Amino acid sequence: MAEELIPIFIMGKKYMVPSSLTIMKAMEYAGYQLIRGVGCRGGFCGACATVYRLPGDYRLQIGLACQTVVKPGMYLAQIPFYPARRADYCLAELEPTFQTVVKTYPELLRCLSCGTCTKVCPQGIDVKQYMADAMRGDIAAVADRSFDCIMCGLCVSRCPAEEVQPNIAILCRRLYGKYLSPRAEHLAERVAEIEAGKFDDDLAKMKSLSEEELRKMYNERDIEPE
Amino acid sequence: MSYTPEMRESIKKVEATRPTRLHETFPMMSPQEKQAILEKFHPDYKAESMREIRVGVSKGHRMPLELADVMEGASHLTSDLLDLERIDYDTDVLIIGGGGAGSSAALLARENGAKVIIANKLRHGDANTMMAQGGIQAADKPNDSPAIHYLDVMGGGHFANYPELVEVLVKDAPLVIKWLEDLGCMFDKEPDGTMRTIHGGGTSRKRMHSARDYSGAEIMRTLRDEVRSYPEDITVLEFAPAIELIMDDKGQVAGAVLLNMETGEHLVVRAKCTILATGGSGRLHYQGFATTNHYGATGDGLVLAYRVGAKLAFLDTMQYHPTGAAYPEQIVGLLVTEKVRGLGAQVCNIDGEQFVYPRETRDVEASAIIRECTERGKGVTTPSGMVGVWLDSPMIDLLHGPGTIERALPAMVRQFDRFDIDITKEPILVYPTLHYQNGGISLKPDGSTGVPNLFAAGEISGGVHGRNRLMGNSLLEVTVFGRRAGKAAALRAKEVKLGKLTLSHVDKWQRELEEAGIENPIKSPILLPDYRRKLR
Ligand SMILES: Cc1cc2nc3c(=O)[nH]c(=O)nc-3n(C[C@H](O)[C@H](O)[C@H](O)COP(=O)(O)OP(=O)(O)OC[C@H]3O[C@@H](n4cnc5c(N)ncnc54)[C@H](O)[C@@H]3O)c2cc1C
Ligand code: SF4
Ligand code: SF4
Ligand code: FES
């Protein structure tokens, strides 16, 4: 059975494409060899931000081209690049405070809490809320709430206050990860042991074993229970 | 896009057996059973899918047909095409490919005093590293040790691994986790800071560290942000892939020719040392398999390295991940992370019966799923003709408490929710998918390749994983060997005196192809897969 073809408009030009395709595959079906606007093809890299409208609907809609199925009459364009400033900073020189965040991104305080960013986020993140968390200086909350951000830039493209939300979010996540989250003590201890050469003999011995001996050890090794 | 009525019938059987299965684990296969199932069902064992390469230093090395065609390809360049005296960029260390390995290398090269250029084919970070979900291994718990980790790696790799590479892999592992923690990576932790670690296929200790199921993304974006902190020392070029390495008249690697993919301009980069970190080759779709890999995984670095004389290792083994999505059609081949099984989900056939221990090594697990869907005919067929088996994700909440799936697997929940499938309530249909290049350029512990001034790190390399990589050892490899290569290249760069640049090796390669009677070779590296419909 031939698959149903539906019309879509890529940057205003009409193409007939199979109705089951994602926007990305539909563009390729139409004949585009993508260079920009494509990366992981799996919803992780944020390279494929796309805006579109549907017939009879005034609303501007958004989606990831690799994760959104085409609809009849879809009128679309990709935003493969959107200028967003990354402030000049070096994490090691910062302190995990509200002042740091505001000094690094002074525009933070211009946020109007309009919520447009939350509406467009393809990850379903409450962007407005993490911006509010940032304005309150709650770095841990920003880190947690923004964790699934794939830095696609859609919120940046629609923000009336010209914010760079994903850049503020990653600053907060890194501040949290380095300074605020509890340290893994067992890790630091293991690093010290390794540096003191504690495992060198064990490893040298393992390396000297024949394949037979290793195989036997492997098949008899005990496995930590669930 | 939710499940069809036929599929729902089968799901009912999965649900019916669930209460008993919760208390039962299917037994692990014996070593003999494992070998038998691999030989009969694993894609690598299909003799007609491989051939020997007919030219170059590793002539006779077996590899998939699709890869052999690319490796025996002709250059995009000839030596008279470019004026190498006109240098666009001059640097200490050139890194080709800015995934996890390339970015780690850049940071360590800089730390050791080098000026660095990272040349990317796509954007910096659009890479397999960004897609890794499950996690990264390191023996940092009291009941674990680098030696126990060593044994797991060797066993997983069928004892073919290069021991000196495995040794540094497991020994550097905790150092790398600490390095990432210090760079601000948000690993999953208990309130007291203890790393939350779980099992992965083939592990004997719970040593899989994760950052929800965005583990690779968290590592990649952290490394990228750190790289961006040093614009004076590290220049990042995007949409500018390397299409050939440059040598000098002393036989050393001396940089690369890049292609600006948007304007078609060639750029000459002269570098005292060059690090290849271009990742894997899933987009070559061996045996027609769908893949989990990103768009740029086309094996470019292997091609470039081989033309200047780097040796190959284990390219006859590819990793097929047991659980690629088999439904819905739009995401076929994408990864369903092993963490789903790590958290306790079992694999079931059309009748809701378990048929394999859920945490066999990947090659064995994949073979068992292929057997169930082919020889035993117990797979579930989708409307597009794919066949798959069930991965019983709802078990996870039953085992670990409600909310676990959403907390531990947000990317997976979202991926399927976009197509109206709720994996907290319904199982996932899966089938093996092309995932990882186990072999590659033969490597030394410092990341050197044996070709003067050429280094490599990450999925492009071969030897660390032997014939099969365990989950979580690849994110580890890219950071461990990325750092090692970055440091070694920066130190080496201080001594290098380059001669006159040349592309004569490209002409020589061309002659070799002709002498071997290879007619109409394709042009490689291919840079991008071509998914366009054949147009009139
Ligand atoms: C979906 C998925 C899930 C995974 N999950 C896990 C996991 O849970 N744990 C684990 O340990 N491993 C996992 N892996 C494997 C692991 O992520 C990769 O093996 C590893 O990240 C590879 O890193 P890399 O730096 O070598 O290559 P990549 O991260 O792929 O980076 C290579 C970069 O080089 C670029 N490039 C390619 N050709 C050129 C060229 N000619 N010029 C310039 N640049 C070029 C690419 O576009 C890319 O940006 C997973 C892989 C995938 C695909
Ligand atoms: S769109 Fe901009 S101004 Fe509006 S809430 Fe979001 S960050 Fe604030
Ligand atoms: S927060 Fe902004 S950049 Fe991040 S995923 Fe959402 S829309 Fe994209
Ligand atoms: S291509 Fe990476 S998110 Fe779509």
PDB file of N, CA and C in Angstrom, chain A residues 20 28-29 31-36 38-40 42 44-45 47 67 86 89-91 122-123 144 147-149 173-174 178 181-184 186 190 194 200 207 221-222 224-226, chain B residues 123 131 133 139-141 143-144 150 152 155 167 171 174 181-183 189 191 193 195 199 202 204-206 212 214 221 225-226 229-230 239 262 295 330 359 414-415 418 529 532-533:
ATOM      1  N   SER A  20       3.783   9.945   7.811  1.00  0.00           N
ATOM      2  CA  SER A  20       4.314   9.375   9.049  1.00  0.00           C
ATOM      3  C   SER A  20       5.690   9.928   9.400  1.00  0.00           C
ATOM      4  N   GLU A  28      14.322  15.729   4.265  1.00  0.00           N
ATOM      5  CA  GLU A  28      15.224  14.905   3.459  1.00  0.00           C
ATOM      6  C   GLU A  28      14.470  14.249   2.309  1.00  0.00           C
ATOM      7  N   TYR A  29      13.258  13.820   2.604  1.00  0.00           N
ATOM      8  CA  TYR A  29      12.417  13.234   1.549  1.00  0.00           C
ATOM      9  C   TYR A  29      12.184  14.265   0.443  1.00  0.00           C
ATOM     10  N   GLY A  31      14.174  16.430  -0.447  1.00  0.00           N
ATOM     11  CA  GLY A  31      15.383  16.612  -1.243  1.00  0.00           C
ATOM     12  C   GLY A  31      16.472  17.437  -0.585  1.00  0.00           C
ATOM     13  N   TYR A  32      16.269  17.854   0.640  1.00  0.00           N
ATOM     14  CA  TYR A  32      17.304  18.620   1.343  1.00  0.00           C
ATOM     15  C   TYR A  32      18.409  17.696   1.863  1.00  0.00           C
ATOM     16  N   GLN A  33      19.667  18.028   1.607  1.00  0.00           N
ATOM     17  CA  GLN A  33      20.784  17.384   2.297  1.00  0.00           C
ATOM     18  C   GLN A  33      21.108  18.312   3.461  1.00  0.00           C
ATOM     19  N   LEU A  34      20.715  17.923   4.655  1.00  0.00           N
ATOM     20  CA  LEU A  34      20.865  18.834   5.791  1.00  0.00           C
ATOM     21  C   LEU A  34      22.325  18.962   6.209  1.00  0.00           C
ATOM     22  N   ILE A  35      22.756  20.171   6.469  1.00  0.00           N
ATOM     23  CA  ILE A  35      24.078  20.408   7.064  1.00  0.00           C
ATOM     24  C   ILE A  35      23.873  21.029   8.442  1.00  0.00           C
ATOM     25  N   ARG A  36      23.129  22.116   8.465  1.00  0.00           N
ATOM     26  CA  ARG A  36      22.745  22.680   9.767  1.00  0.00           C
ATOM     27  C   ARG A  36      21.367  22.149  10.159  1.00  0.00           C
ATOM     28  N   VAL A  38      20.640  19.837  12.201  1.00  0.00           N
ATOM     29  CA  VAL A  38      20.605  18.407  12.487  1.00  0.00           C
ATOM     30  C   VAL A  38      21.854  18.056  13.279  1.00  0.00           C
ATOM     31  N   GLY A  39      21.678  17.170  14.253  1.00  0.00           N
ATOM     32  CA  GLY A  39      22.840  16.737  15.042  1.00  0.00           C
ATOM     33  C   GLY A  39      22.639  15.297  15.450  1.00  0.00           C
ATOM     34  N   CYS A  40      22.010  15.117  16.614  1.00  0.00           N
ATOM     35  CA  CYS A  40      21.897  13.766  17.159  1.00  0.00           C
ATOM     36  C   CYS A  40      20.788  12.954  16.502  1.00  0.00           C
ATOM     37  N   GLY A  42      18.038  12.483  17.734  1.00  0.00           N
ATOM     38  CA  GLY A  42      17.365  11.713  18.771  1.00  0.00           C
ATOM     39  C   GLY A  42      16.832  12.553  19.926  1.00  0.00           C
ATOM     40  N   PHE A  44      18.440  14.988  21.706  1.00  0.00           N
ATOM     41  CA  PHE A  44      19.391  15.278  22.782  1.00  0.00           C
ATOM     42  C   PHE A  44      20.262  16.516  22.569  1.00  0.00           C
ATOM     43  N   CYS A  45      20.409  16.975  21.318  1.00  0.00           N
ATOM     44  CA  CYS A  45      21.441  17.989  21.084  1.00  0.00           C
ATOM     45  C   CYS A  45      20.892  19.389  20.880  1.00  0.00           C
ATOM     46  N   ALA A  47      19.907  20.805  18.095  1.00  0.00           N
ATOM     47  CA  ALA A  47      20.327  21.449  16.847  1.00  0.00           C
ATOM     48  C   ALA A  47      19.156  21.765  15.921  1.00  0.00           C
ATOM     49  N   GLN A  67      11.905  15.070  16.276  1.00  0.00           N
ATOM     50  CA  GLN A  67      10.972  14.445  17.217  1.00  0.00           C
ATOM     51  C   GLN A  67       9.519  14.797  16.939  1.00  0.00           C
ATOM     52  N   ARG A  86      27.402  33.922  25.512  1.00  0.00           N
ATOM     53  CA  ARG A  86      27.896  33.225  26.702  1.00  0.00           C
ATOM     54  C   ARG A  86      28.849  34.188  27.381  1.00  0.00           C
ATOM     55  N   TYR A  89      33.533  33.694  31.583  1.00  0.00           N
ATOM     56  CA  TYR A  89      33.810  33.334  32.981  1.00  0.00           C
ATOM     57  C   TYR A  89      34.574  32.040  33.031  1.00  0.00           C
ATOM     58  N   CYS A  90      35.173  31.815  34.166  1.00  0.00           N
ATOM     59  CA  CYS A  90      35.908  30.596  34.400  1.00  0.00           C
ATOM     60  C   CYS A  90      35.386  30.057  35.727  1.00  0.00           C
ATOM     61  N   LEU A  91      34.788  28.888  35.709  1.00  0.00           N
ATOM     62  CA  LEU A  91      34.070  28.384  36.881  1.00  0.00           C
ATOM     63  C   LEU A  91      34.934  28.385  38.137  1.00  0.00           C
ATOM     64  N   PRO A 122      10.603  22.820  24.122  1.00  0.00           N
ATOM     65  CA  PRO A 122      10.226  21.493  23.632  1.00  0.00           C
ATOM     66  C   PRO A 122      10.494  20.402  24.658  1.00  0.00           C
ATOM     67  N   GLN A 123      11.225  20.716  25.709  1.00  0.00           N
ATOM     68  CA  GLN A 123      11.487  19.752  26.764  1.00  0.00           C
ATOM     69  C   GLN A 123      10.452  19.856  27.878  1.00  0.00           C
ATOM     70  N   ASP A 144      18.278  22.022  39.340  1.00  0.00           N
ATOM     71  CA  ASP A 144      17.361  20.891  39.285  1.00  0.00           C
ATOM     72  C   ASP A 144      16.313  21.077  38.186  1.00  0.00           C
ATOM     73  N   PHE A 147      17.536  20.931  34.473  1.00  0.00           N
ATOM     74  CA  PHE A 147      18.470  19.850  34.160  1.00  0.00           C
ATOM     75  C   PHE A 147      18.293  19.263  32.759  1.00  0.00           C
ATOM     76  N   ASP A 148      17.030  19.130  32.323  1.00  0.00           N
ATOM     77  CA  ASP A 148      16.781  18.476  31.027  1.00  0.00           C
ATOM     78  C   ASP A 148      16.929  19.416  29.826  1.00  0.00           C
ATOM     79  N   CYS A 149      17.446  20.617  30.039  1.00  0.00           N
ATOM     80  CA  CYS A 149      17.604  21.587  28.948  1.00  0.00           C
ATOM     81  C   CYS A 149      18.589  21.057  27.909  1.00  0.00           C
ATOM     82  N   ARG A 173      23.902  25.272  36.951  1.00  0.00           N
ATOM     83  CA  ARG A 173      24.135  23.835  37.141  1.00  0.00           C
ATOM     84  C   ARG A 173      25.586  23.567  37.488  1.00  0.00           C
ATOM     85  N   ARG A 174      26.491  24.279  36.816  1.00  0.00           N
ATOM     86  CA  ARG A 174      27.908  24.031  37.097  1.00  0.00           C
ATOM     87  C   ARG A 174      28.285  24.565  38.485  1.00  0.00           C
ATOM     88  N   LYS A 178      29.705  21.949  41.229  1.00  0.00           N
ATOM     89  CA  LYS A 178      31.046  22.099  41.785  1.00  0.00           C
ATOM     90  C   LYS A 178      31.039  22.507  43.253  1.00  0.00           C
ATOM     91  N   SER A 181      26.572  20.953  45.641  1.00  0.00           N
ATOM     92  CA  SER A 181      26.120  19.575  45.861  1.00  0.00           C
ATOM     93  C   SER A 181      27.100  18.906  46.817  1.00  0.00           C
ATOM     94  N   PRO A 182      26.588  17.954  47.624  1.00  0.00           N
ATOM     95  CA  PRO A 182      27.492  17.311  48.579  1.00  0.00           C
ATOM     96  C   PRO A 182      28.624  16.586  47.853  1.00  0.00           C
ATOM     97  N   ARG A 183      29.828  16.666  48.368  1.00  0.00           N
ATOM     98  CA  ARG A 183      30.991  15.999  47.760  1.00  0.00           C
ATOM     99  C   ARG A 183      30.890  14.486  47.947  1.00  0.00           C
ATOM    100  N   ALA A 184      31.436  13.756  46.998  1.00  0.00           N
ATOM    101  CA  ALA A 184      31.492  12.299  47.143  1.00  0.00           C
ATOM    102  C   ALA A 184      32.795  11.940  47.855  1.00  0.00           C
ATOM    103  N   HIS A 186      33.817   9.112  49.220  1.00  0.00           N
ATOM    104  CA  HIS A 186      34.456   7.846  48.823  1.00  0.00           C
ATOM    105  C   HIS A 186      35.266   8.021  47.552  1.00  0.00           C
ATOM    106  N   ARG A 190      39.212   7.299  47.125  1.00  0.00           N
ATOM    107  CA  ARG A 190      39.728   6.375  46.099  1.00  0.00           C
ATOM    108  C   ARG A 190      40.802   7.056  45.244  1.00  0.00           C
ATOM    109  N   ILE A 194      44.601   5.729  44.724  1.00  0.00           N
ATOM    110  CA  ILE A 194      45.199   5.465  43.406  1.00  0.00           C
ATOM    111  C   ILE A 194      46.498   6.249  43.260  1.00  0.00           C
ATOM    112  N   ASP A 200      48.471  -0.615  42.288  1.00  0.00           N
ATOM    113  CA  ASP A 200      49.417  -0.909  41.210  1.00  0.00           C
ATOM    114  C   ASP A 200      49.807  -2.388  41.159  1.00  0.00           C
ATOM    115  N   LYS A 207      47.466  -8.132  34.968  1.00  0.00           N
ATOM    116  CA  LYS A 207      48.020  -8.031  33.613  1.00  0.00           C
ATOM    117  C   LYS A 207      48.900  -9.224  33.260  1.00  0.00           C
ATOM    118  N   ARG A 221      33.812 -15.135  39.208  1.00  0.00           N
ATOM    119  CA  ARG A 221      33.782 -13.913  40.020  1.00  0.00           C
ATOM    120  C   ARG A 221      32.417 -13.762  40.698  1.00  0.00           C
ATOM    121  N   ASP A 222      32.432 -13.164  41.884  1.00  0.00           N
ATOM    122  CA  ASP A 222      31.151 -12.967  42.564  1.00  0.00           C
ATOM    123  C   ASP A 222      30.532 -11.657  42.102  1.00  0.00           C
ATOM    124  N   GLU A 224      27.875  -8.597  42.767  1.00  0.00           N
ATOM    125  CA  GLU A 224      27.146  -7.861  43.805  1.00  0.00           C
ATOM    126  C   GLU A 224      25.643  -8.011  43.555  1.00  0.00           C
ATOM    127  N   PRO A 225      24.884  -8.415  44.578  1.00  0.00           N
ATOM    128  CA  PRO A 225      23.447  -8.593  44.351  1.00  0.00           C
ATOM    129  C   PRO A 225      22.753  -7.257  44.067  1.00  0.00           C
ATOM    130  N   GLU A 226      21.586  -7.338  43.444  1.00  0.00           N
ATOM    131  CA  GLU A 226      20.786  -6.150  43.108  1.00  0.00           C
ATOM    132  C   GLU A 226      20.602  -5.234  44.292  1.00  0.00           C
TER     133      GLU A 226
ATOM    134  N   ARG B 123      28.052  21.177  14.924  1.00  0.00           N
ATOM    135  CA  ARG B 123      28.354  22.118  15.996  1.00  0.00           C
ATOM    136  C   ARG B 123      29.206  21.402  17.037  1.00  0.00           C
ATOM    137  N   MET B 131      24.582  11.958  23.364  1.00  0.00           N
ATOM    138  CA  MET B 131      23.421  11.071  23.375  1.00  0.00           C
ATOM    139  C   MET B 131      23.477   9.985  24.440  1.00  0.00           C
ATOM    140  N   GLN B 133      23.130   7.933  27.556  1.00  0.00           N
ATOM    141  CA  GLN B 133      22.137   8.116  28.606  1.00  0.00           C
ATOM    142  C   GLN B 133      22.551   7.416  29.887  1.00  0.00           C
ATOM    143  N   ALA B 139      35.473   2.431  39.438  1.00  0.00           N
ATOM    144  CA  ALA B 139      35.500   1.638  40.668  1.00  0.00           C
ATOM    145  C   ALA B 139      35.876   2.549  41.829  1.00  0.00           C
ATOM    146  N   ASP B 140      34.879   3.242  42.387  1.00  0.00           N
ATOM    147  CA  ASP B 140      35.190   4.177  43.470  1.00  0.00           C
ATOM    148  C   ASP B 140      34.449   3.848  44.764  1.00  0.00           C
ATOM    149  N   LYS B 141      33.798   2.666  44.802  1.00  0.00           N
ATOM    150  CA  LYS B 141      33.112   2.274  46.035  1.00  0.00           C
ATOM    151  C   LYS B 141      34.018   1.328  46.826  1.00  0.00           C
ATOM    152  N   ASN B 143      33.572  -1.583  48.067  1.00  0.00           N
ATOM    153  CA  ASN B 143      33.545  -3.005  47.706  1.00  0.00           C
ATOM    154  C   ASN B 143      34.089  -3.265  46.305  1.00  0.00           C
ATOM    155  N   ASP B 144      34.631  -2.243  45.695  1.00  0.00           N
ATOM    156  CA  ASP B 144      35.073  -2.350  44.305  1.00  0.00           C
ATOM    157  C   ASP B 144      36.548  -1.943  44.230  1.00  0.00           C
ATOM    158  N   TYR B 150      38.919  -4.192  36.038  1.00  0.00           N
ATOM    159  CA  TYR B 150      39.775  -4.760  34.979  1.00  0.00           C
ATOM    160  C   TYR B 150      39.227  -6.106  34.505  1.00  0.00           C
ATOM    161  N   ASP B 152      36.203  -7.313  34.729  1.00  0.00           N
ATOM    162  CA  ASP B 152      34.940  -7.138  33.999  1.00  0.00           C
ATOM    163  C   ASP B 152      35.189  -6.674  32.561  1.00  0.00           C
ATOM    164  N   GLY B 155      36.707  -9.590  30.511  1.00  0.00           N
ATOM    165  CA  GLY B 155      35.707 -10.618  30.241  1.00  0.00           C
ATOM    166  C   GLY B 155      34.697 -10.133  29.210  1.00  0.00           C
ATOM    167  N   GLU B 167      44.386  -1.317  31.719  1.00  0.00           N
ATOM    168  CA  GLU B 167      44.975  -0.901  32.995  1.00  0.00           C
ATOM    169  C   GLU B 167      44.793   0.608  33.227  1.00  0.00           C
ATOM    170  N   LYS B 171      42.323   2.484  36.009  1.00  0.00           N
ATOM    171  CA  LYS B 171      43.067   3.223  37.032  1.00  0.00           C
ATOM    172  C   LYS B 171      42.763   4.722  36.976  1.00  0.00           C
ATOM    173  N   PRO B 174      38.445   6.636  38.470  1.00  0.00           N
ATOM    174  CA  PRO B 174      38.022   7.518  39.552  1.00  0.00           C
ATOM    175  C   PRO B 174      38.589   8.941  39.410  1.00  0.00           C
ATOM    176  N   GLU B 181      33.469  15.982  38.402  1.00  0.00           N
ATOM    177  CA  GLU B 181      32.760  16.553  39.558  1.00  0.00           C
ATOM    178  C   GLU B 181      33.286  17.967  39.820  1.00  0.00           C
ATOM    179  N   ASP B 182      34.583  18.126  39.733  1.00  0.00           N
ATOM    180  CA  ASP B 182      35.169  19.445  39.966  1.00  0.00           C
ATOM    181  C   ASP B 182      34.831  20.452  38.864  1.00  0.00           C
ATOM    182  N   LEU B 183      34.518  19.940  37.676  1.00  0.00           N
ATOM    183  CA  LEU B 183      34.102  20.855  36.605  1.00  0.00           C
ATOM    184  C   LEU B 183      32.620  21.200  36.717  1.00  0.00           C
ATOM    185  N   LYS B 189      23.544  11.652  43.179  1.00  0.00           N
ATOM    186  CA  LYS B 189      24.152  11.363  44.479  1.00  0.00           C
ATOM    187  C   LYS B 189      23.090  11.159  45.547  1.00  0.00           C
ATOM    188  N   PRO B 191      21.952  12.037  49.490  1.00  0.00           N
ATOM    189  CA  PRO B 191      22.071  13.317  50.202  1.00  0.00           C
ATOM    190  C   PRO B 191      23.442  13.518  50.866  1.00  0.00           C
ATOM    191  N   GLY B 193      26.238  12.704  49.599  1.00  0.00           N
ATOM    192  CA  GLY B 193      27.276  12.866  48.591  1.00  0.00           C
ATOM    193  C   GLY B 193      27.742  11.562  47.954  1.00  0.00           C
ATOM    194  N   MET B 195      27.959   8.620  45.592  1.00  0.00           N
ATOM    195  CA  MET B 195      27.484   8.457  44.221  1.00  0.00           C
ATOM    196  C   MET B 195      26.436   7.358  44.175  1.00  0.00           C
ATOM    197  N   HIS B 199      24.190  -1.365  38.459  1.00  0.00           N
ATOM    198  CA  HIS B 199      24.820  -2.322  37.556  1.00  0.00           C
ATOM    199  C   HIS B 199      24.616  -1.914  36.105  1.00  0.00           C
ATOM    200  N   GLY B 202      27.186  -6.922  32.274  1.00  0.00           N
ATOM    201  CA  GLY B 202      28.558  -7.394  32.415  1.00  0.00           C
ATOM    202  C   GLY B 202      29.338  -6.817  33.584  1.00  0.00           C
ATOM    203  N   SER B 204      30.310  -6.604  37.626  1.00  0.00           N
ATOM    204  CA  SER B 204      30.181  -7.429  38.825  1.00  0.00           C
ATOM    205  C   SER B 204      30.004  -6.577  40.076  1.00  0.00           C
ATOM    206  N   ARG B 205      30.172  -5.266  39.903  1.00  0.00           N
ATOM    207  CA  ARG B 205      29.888  -4.340  41.009  1.00  0.00           C
ATOM    208  C   ARG B 205      29.016  -3.220  40.466  1.00  0.00           C
ATOM    209  N   LYS B 206      28.265  -2.613  41.359  1.00  0.00           N
ATOM    210  CA  LYS B 206      27.453  -1.467  40.935  1.00  0.00           C
ATOM    211  C   LYS B 206      28.380  -0.261  40.831  1.00  0.00           C
ATOM    212  N   ARG B 212      20.959  11.460  35.846  1.00  0.00           N
ATOM    213  CA  ARG B 212      19.625  11.048  35.372  1.00  0.00           C
ATOM    214  C   ARG B 212      19.858  10.179  34.137  1.00  0.00           C
ATOM    215  N   TYR B 214      20.537  11.672  31.254  1.00  0.00           N
ATOM    216  CA  TYR B 214      21.239  12.601  30.380  1.00  0.00           C
ATOM    217  C   TYR B 214      22.729  12.580  30.728  1.00  0.00           C
ATOM    218  N   ARG B 221      27.999  18.855  27.807  1.00  0.00           N
ATOM    219  CA  ARG B 221      27.752  20.296  27.898  1.00  0.00           C
ATOM    220  C   ARG B 221      28.668  20.932  28.939  1.00  0.00           C
ATOM    221  N   ASP B 225      31.224  23.834  27.891  1.00  0.00           N
ATOM    222  CA  ASP B 225      31.209  25.134  28.570  1.00  0.00           C
ATOM    223  C   ASP B 225      32.595  25.467  29.118  1.00  0.00           C
ATOM    224  N   GLU B 226      33.291  24.455  29.581  1.00  0.00           N
ATOM    225  CA  GLU B 226      34.642  24.699  30.086  1.00  0.00           C
ATOM    226  C   GLU B 226      35.574  25.110  28.932  1.00  0.00           C
ATOM    227  N   SER B 229      35.463  28.603  28.066  1.00  0.00           N
ATOM    228  CA  SER B 229      36.019  29.550  29.034  1.00  0.00           C
ATOM    229  C   SER B 229      37.406  30.041  28.630  1.00  0.00           C
ATOM    230  N   TYR B 230      37.976  29.433  27.596  1.00  0.00           N
ATOM    231  CA  TYR B 230      39.358  29.793  27.232  1.00  0.00           C
ATOM    232  C   TYR B 230      39.483  30.159  25.760  1.00  0.00           C
ATOM    233  N   PHE B 239      31.250  23.297  11.471  1.00  0.00           N
ATOM    234  CA  PHE B 239      30.911  23.011  10.072  1.00  0.00           C
ATOM    235  C   PHE B 239      32.151  23.072   9.189  1.00  0.00           C
ATOM    236  N   GLU B 262      29.811  25.054   4.194  1.00  0.00           N
ATOM    237  CA  GLU B 262      28.795  25.978   3.696  1.00  0.00           C
ATOM    238  C   GLU B 262      29.256  26.754   2.475  1.00  0.00           C
ATOM    239  N   TYR B 295      24.281  12.109  13.547  1.00  0.00           N
ATOM    240  CA  TYR B 295      24.329  12.285  12.084  1.00  0.00           C
ATOM    241  C   TYR B 295      25.756  12.256  11.516  1.00  0.00           C
ATOM    242  N   GLN B 330       8.752   6.348  13.800  1.00  0.00           N
ATOM    243  CA  GLN B 330       9.545   7.582  13.710  1.00  0.00           C
ATOM    244  C   GLN B 330      10.855   7.499  14.477  1.00  0.00           C
ATOM    245  N   ARG B 359      20.619  -8.980  31.964  1.00  0.00           N
ATOM    246  CA  ARG B 359      21.872  -8.241  31.959  1.00  0.00           C
ATOM    247  C   ARG B 359      23.051  -9.093  31.494  1.00  0.00           C
ATOM    248  N   ARG B 414      10.135  11.078  28.103  1.00  0.00           N
ATOM    249  CA  ARG B 414       9.800  12.149  27.163  1.00  0.00           C
ATOM    250  C   ARG B 414       9.820  11.629  25.732  1.00  0.00           C
ATOM    251  N   GLN B 415      10.858  10.863  25.399  1.00  0.00           N
ATOM    252  CA  GLN B 415      11.003  10.336  24.039  1.00  0.00           C
ATOM    253  C   GLN B 415       9.733   9.612  23.590  1.00  0.00           C
ATOM    254  N   ARG B 418       6.284  11.697  23.522  1.00  0.00           N
ATOM    255  CA  ARG B 418       6.084  12.497  22.311  1.00  0.00           C
ATOM    256  C   ARG B 418       5.271  11.725  21.280  1.00  0.00           C
ATOM    257  N   PRO B 529      25.860  11.212   5.883  1.00  0.00           N
ATOM    258  CA  PRO B 529      25.055  10.219   5.177  1.00  0.00           C
ATOM    259  C   PRO B 529      24.083  10.959   4.260  1.00  0.00           C
ATOM    260  N   ARG B 532      18.521  11.679   1.248  1.00  0.00           N
ATOM    261  CA  ARG B 532      17.555  12.287   0.332  1.00  0.00           C
ATOM    262  C   ARG B 532      16.846  11.225  -0.497  1.00  0.00           C
ATOM    263  N   ARG B 533      15.592  11.470  -0.795  1.00  0.00           N
ATOM    264  CA  ARG B 533      14.892  10.610  -1.738  1.00  0.00           C
ATOM    265  C   ARG B 533      15.565  10.805  -3.090  1.00  0.00           C
TER     266      ARG B 533
END
